[in-house]
Amino acid sequence: MNDLLFIVLPQFLLSVAALFILPGDTQWLMVTFVSWFLMYVMGEGIFLHKYFSHRSFETHDWIAKVFATFAVLGGYGSPIRFRGIHLEHHKYTDKAGFDPHTPQDGFWHAMGLWYGSGVHFPIIRCKSLLKDKYYCFLEKYAIQILWITAAFLAAFNIKLAIFGLFLPGFIGFLFIGISNTLTHLVGTKRFETDDNSRNIALLSWITWQGGVLHNNHHAVPNRYHDSYAWYEFDIGKYIVPLIATKY
């Protein structure tokens, strides 16, 4: 419940406030875009998902820690929590009561209410991450880190906190919700899998991630990108080779 009350709800409320500010301050859209790219595209998509959860590539430790921090600032959780929950999703995909965020338990549950359901996961799945003190620190203080950063930015300019932290974080949250819901309900299947995962290629050009190429991902989860055709866009296809030491 803490994630819903102290991360998602403030992100939503301040994102609504941003709509009233933007007509006269459109230059803040660039701040939002850059933050969204660092926190959601890189932090959540390439690092929490592909690197920490699936070990799809290897990179320098300092790079992983930098983008793990950006992911926490986006409100997407620590590598420990994300990996544990995400691997449960892959193990029990679309099994009501077992998959942490399947639409089989309700559309709005999958869209985001699951953040407040006290999801538990086998900690043994994160054994290697638990050996690293920094990732344990991110797990323990994720909410505090976000709010201390927000207060620091707001001390300079409240718009920095809104457009540099909360609005881009909430946009990413919506995209994650879409990936958890629509891609298990509608779309196309490139691969035969034993779940309801689907691809929505058009949305990949909006999210810049392979998460909405969900069927591709569930078929080959350890691949560092999920694009198999020109009309399927996953920016990880181009970024991972630039930062990876092995992929």
PDB file of C-alpha atoms in Angstrom, residues 14-122:
ATOM      1  CA  LEU A  14       1.157  16.378  -9.546  1.00  0.00           C
ATOM      2  CA  SER A  15       0.829  15.157 -13.133  1.00  0.00           C
ATOM      3  CA  VAL A  16      -2.688  16.604 -13.194  1.00  0.00           C
ATOM      4  CA  ALA A  17      -1.278  19.862 -11.818  1.00  0.00           C
ATOM      5  CA  ALA A  18       1.297  19.834 -14.625  1.00  0.00           C
ATOM      6  CA  LEU A  19      -1.487  19.982 -17.202  1.00  0.00           C
ATOM      7  CA  PHE A  20      -2.452  23.411 -15.897  1.00  0.00           C
ATOM      8  CA  ILE A  21       1.144  24.675 -15.959  1.00  0.00           C
ATOM      9  CA  LEU A  22       2.218  23.385 -19.377  1.00  0.00           C
ATOM     10  CA  PRO A  23       0.255  25.787 -21.633  1.00  0.00           C
ATOM     11  CA  GLY A  24       2.526  28.615 -20.518  1.00  0.00           C
ATOM     12  CA  ASP A  25       5.687  26.589 -19.891  1.00  0.00           C
ATOM     13  CA  THR A  26       6.112  24.183 -22.792  1.00  0.00           C
ATOM     14  CA  GLN A  27       9.910  24.258 -22.397  1.00  0.00           C
ATOM     15  CA  TRP A  28       9.432  21.949 -19.413  1.00  0.00           C
ATOM     16  CA  LEU A  29       8.395  19.217 -21.833  1.00  0.00           C
ATOM     17  CA  MET A  30      12.080  18.699 -22.657  1.00  0.00           C
ATOM     18  CA  VAL A  31      12.864  18.227 -18.963  1.00  0.00           C
ATOM     19  CA  THR A  32      10.036  15.689 -18.776  1.00  0.00           C
ATOM     20  CA  PHE A  33      11.285  13.836 -21.843  1.00  0.00           C
ATOM     21  CA  VAL A  34      14.885  13.576 -20.612  1.00  0.00           C
ATOM     22  CA  SER A  35      13.775  12.399 -17.162  1.00  0.00           C
ATOM     23  CA  TRP A  36      11.318   9.908 -18.661  1.00  0.00           C
ATOM     24  CA  PHE A  37      14.088   8.514 -20.837  1.00  0.00           C
ATOM     25  CA  LEU A  38      16.536   8.138 -17.945  1.00  0.00           C
ATOM     26  CA  MET A  39      14.067   6.781 -15.396  1.00  0.00           C
ATOM     27  CA  TYR A  40      11.620   4.735 -17.471  1.00  0.00           C
ATOM     28  CA  VAL A  41      13.292   3.787 -20.746  1.00  0.00           C
ATOM     29  CA  MET A  42      16.759   3.213 -19.297  1.00  0.00           C
ATOM     30  CA  GLY A  43      16.120   2.670 -15.590  1.00  0.00           C
ATOM     31  CA  GLU A  44      13.022   0.492 -15.727  1.00  0.00           C
ATOM     32  CA  GLY A  45      13.096  -0.985 -19.228  1.00  0.00           C
ATOM     33  CA  ILE A  46      16.741  -1.715 -19.911  1.00  0.00           C
ATOM     34  CA  PHE A  47      18.066  -2.119 -16.376  1.00  0.00           C
ATOM     35  CA  LEU A  48      15.343  -3.265 -13.955  1.00  0.00           C
ATOM     36  CA  HIS A  49      13.787  -5.461 -16.621  1.00  0.00           C
ATOM     37  CA  LYS A  50      16.470  -6.664 -18.994  1.00  0.00           C
ATOM     38  CA  TYR A  51      19.599  -6.410 -16.848  1.00  0.00           C
ATOM     39  CA  PHE A  52      18.545  -7.124 -13.264  1.00  0.00           C
ATOM     40  CA  SER A  53      15.571  -9.429 -13.909  1.00  0.00           C
ATOM     41  CA  HIS A  54      16.684 -11.408 -16.947  1.00  0.00           C
ATOM     42  CA  ARG A  55      20.457 -10.865 -17.048  1.00  0.00           C
ATOM     43  CA  SER A  56      20.151 -10.279 -20.790  1.00  0.00           C
ATOM     44  CA  PHE A  57      23.520  -8.534 -20.927  1.00  0.00           C
ATOM     45  CA  GLU A  58      26.512  -7.628 -18.792  1.00  0.00           C
ATOM     46  CA  THR A  59      27.811  -4.138 -18.110  1.00  0.00           C
ATOM     47  CA  HIS A  60      30.004  -2.184 -15.720  1.00  0.00           C
ATOM     48  CA  ASP A  61      28.819  -2.198 -12.116  1.00  0.00           C
ATOM     49  CA  TRP A  62      28.777   1.601 -11.843  1.00  0.00           C
ATOM     50  CA  ILE A  63      26.521   1.917 -14.896  1.00  0.00           C
ATOM     51  CA  ALA A  64      24.053  -0.579 -13.408  1.00  0.00           C
ATOM     52  CA  LYS A  65      23.996   1.311 -10.108  1.00  0.00           C
ATOM     53  CA  VAL A  66      23.429   4.683 -11.781  1.00  0.00           C
ATOM     54  CA  PHE A  67      20.398   3.481 -13.724  1.00  0.00           C
ATOM     55  CA  ALA A  68      19.067   1.452 -10.783  1.00  0.00           C
ATOM     56  CA  THR A  69      18.986   4.779  -8.934  1.00  0.00           C
ATOM     57  CA  PHE A  70      17.167   6.486 -11.794  1.00  0.00           C
ATOM     58  CA  ALA A  71      14.587   3.661 -11.702  1.00  0.00           C
ATOM     59  CA  VAL A  72      14.010   4.247  -7.985  1.00  0.00           C
ATOM     60  CA  LEU A  73      13.533   7.968  -8.652  1.00  0.00           C
ATOM     61  CA  GLY A  74      10.884   7.049 -11.216  1.00  0.00           C
ATOM     62  CA  GLY A  75       9.015   5.131  -8.534  1.00  0.00           C
ATOM     63  CA  TYR A  76       9.556   1.722 -10.139  1.00  0.00           C
ATOM     64  CA  GLY A  77      11.224   0.095  -7.147  1.00  0.00           C
ATOM     65  CA  SER A  78      14.621  -1.368  -6.411  1.00  0.00           C
ATOM     66  CA  PRO A  79      16.315  -4.079  -8.495  1.00  0.00           C
ATOM     67  CA  ILE A  80      15.611  -6.546  -5.679  1.00  0.00           C
ATOM     68  CA  ARG A  81      11.869  -5.944  -5.581  1.00  0.00           C
ATOM     69  CA  PHE A  82      11.469  -5.621  -9.346  1.00  0.00           C
ATOM     70  CA  ARG A  83      13.366  -8.848 -10.081  1.00  0.00           C
ATOM     71  CA  GLY A  84      11.489 -10.838  -7.464  1.00  0.00           C
ATOM     72  CA  ILE A  85       8.044  -9.724  -8.629  1.00  0.00           C
ATOM     73  CA  HIS A  86       8.847  -9.898 -12.329  1.00  0.00           C
ATOM     74  CA  LEU A  87      10.170 -13.460 -12.171  1.00  0.00           C
ATOM     75  CA  GLU A  88       6.987 -14.459 -10.343  1.00  0.00           C
ATOM     76  CA  HIS A  89       5.057 -12.972 -13.272  1.00  0.00           C
ATOM     77  CA  HIS A  90       7.006 -15.129 -15.711  1.00  0.00           C
ATOM     78  CA  LYS A  91       6.621 -18.262 -13.598  1.00  0.00           C
ATOM     79  CA  TYR A  92       2.864 -17.896 -13.131  1.00  0.00           C
ATOM     80  CA  THR A  93       1.864 -15.802 -16.152  1.00  0.00           C
ATOM     81  CA  ASP A  94      -1.912 -15.225 -16.286  1.00  0.00           C
ATOM     82  CA  LYS A  95      -2.637 -17.599 -13.413  1.00  0.00           C
ATOM     83  CA  ALA A  96      -5.139 -15.753 -11.225  1.00  0.00           C
ATOM     84  CA  GLY A  97      -4.012 -15.458  -7.638  1.00  0.00           C
ATOM     85  CA  PHE A  98      -0.406 -16.326  -8.489  1.00  0.00           C
ATOM     86  CA  ASP A  99       0.722 -13.904 -11.191  1.00  0.00           C
ATOM     87  CA  PRO A 100       1.326 -10.641  -9.256  1.00  0.00           C
ATOM     88  CA  HIS A 101      -0.297  -8.411 -11.881  1.00  0.00           C
ATOM     89  CA  THR A 102      -2.395 -10.443 -14.267  1.00  0.00           C
ATOM     90  CA  PRO A 103      -5.596  -8.904 -15.675  1.00  0.00           C
ATOM     91  CA  GLN A 104      -7.179 -12.248 -14.758  1.00  0.00           C
ATOM     92  CA  ASP A 105      -7.449 -10.681 -11.296  1.00  0.00           C
ATOM     93  CA  GLY A 106      -9.054  -7.556 -12.738  1.00  0.00           C
ATOM     94  CA  PHE A 107      -8.120  -4.867 -15.243  1.00  0.00           C
ATOM     95  CA  TRP A 108      -7.449  -2.175 -12.636  1.00  0.00           C
ATOM     96  CA  HIS A 109      -5.534  -4.610 -10.470  1.00  0.00           C
ATOM     97  CA  ALA A 110      -3.124  -5.209 -13.365  1.00  0.00           C
ATOM     98  CA  MET A 111      -3.085  -1.539 -14.318  1.00  0.00           C
ATOM     99  CA  GLY A 112      -1.706  -0.487 -10.970  1.00  0.00           C
ATOM    100  CA  LEU A 113      -3.722  -1.483  -7.918  1.00  0.00           C
ATOM    101  CA  TRP A 114      -1.409  -4.451  -7.435  1.00  0.00           C
ATOM    102  CA  TYR A 115       1.167  -1.961  -6.115  1.00  0.00           C
ATOM    103  CA  GLY A 116      -0.952  -1.749  -2.977  1.00  0.00           C
ATOM    104  CA  SER A 117      -1.622  -5.467  -2.584  1.00  0.00           C
ATOM    105  CA  GLY A 118       1.502  -6.287  -0.581  1.00  0.00           C
ATOM    106  CA  VAL A 119       3.026  -8.541  -3.236  1.00  0.00           C
ATOM    107  CA  HIS A 120       5.441 -11.090  -1.788  1.00  0.00           C
ATOM    108  CA  PHE A 121       8.085 -13.013  -3.696  1.00  0.00           C
ATOM    109  CA  PRO A 122      10.699 -15.672  -2.906  1.00  0.00           C
TER     110      PRO A 122
END
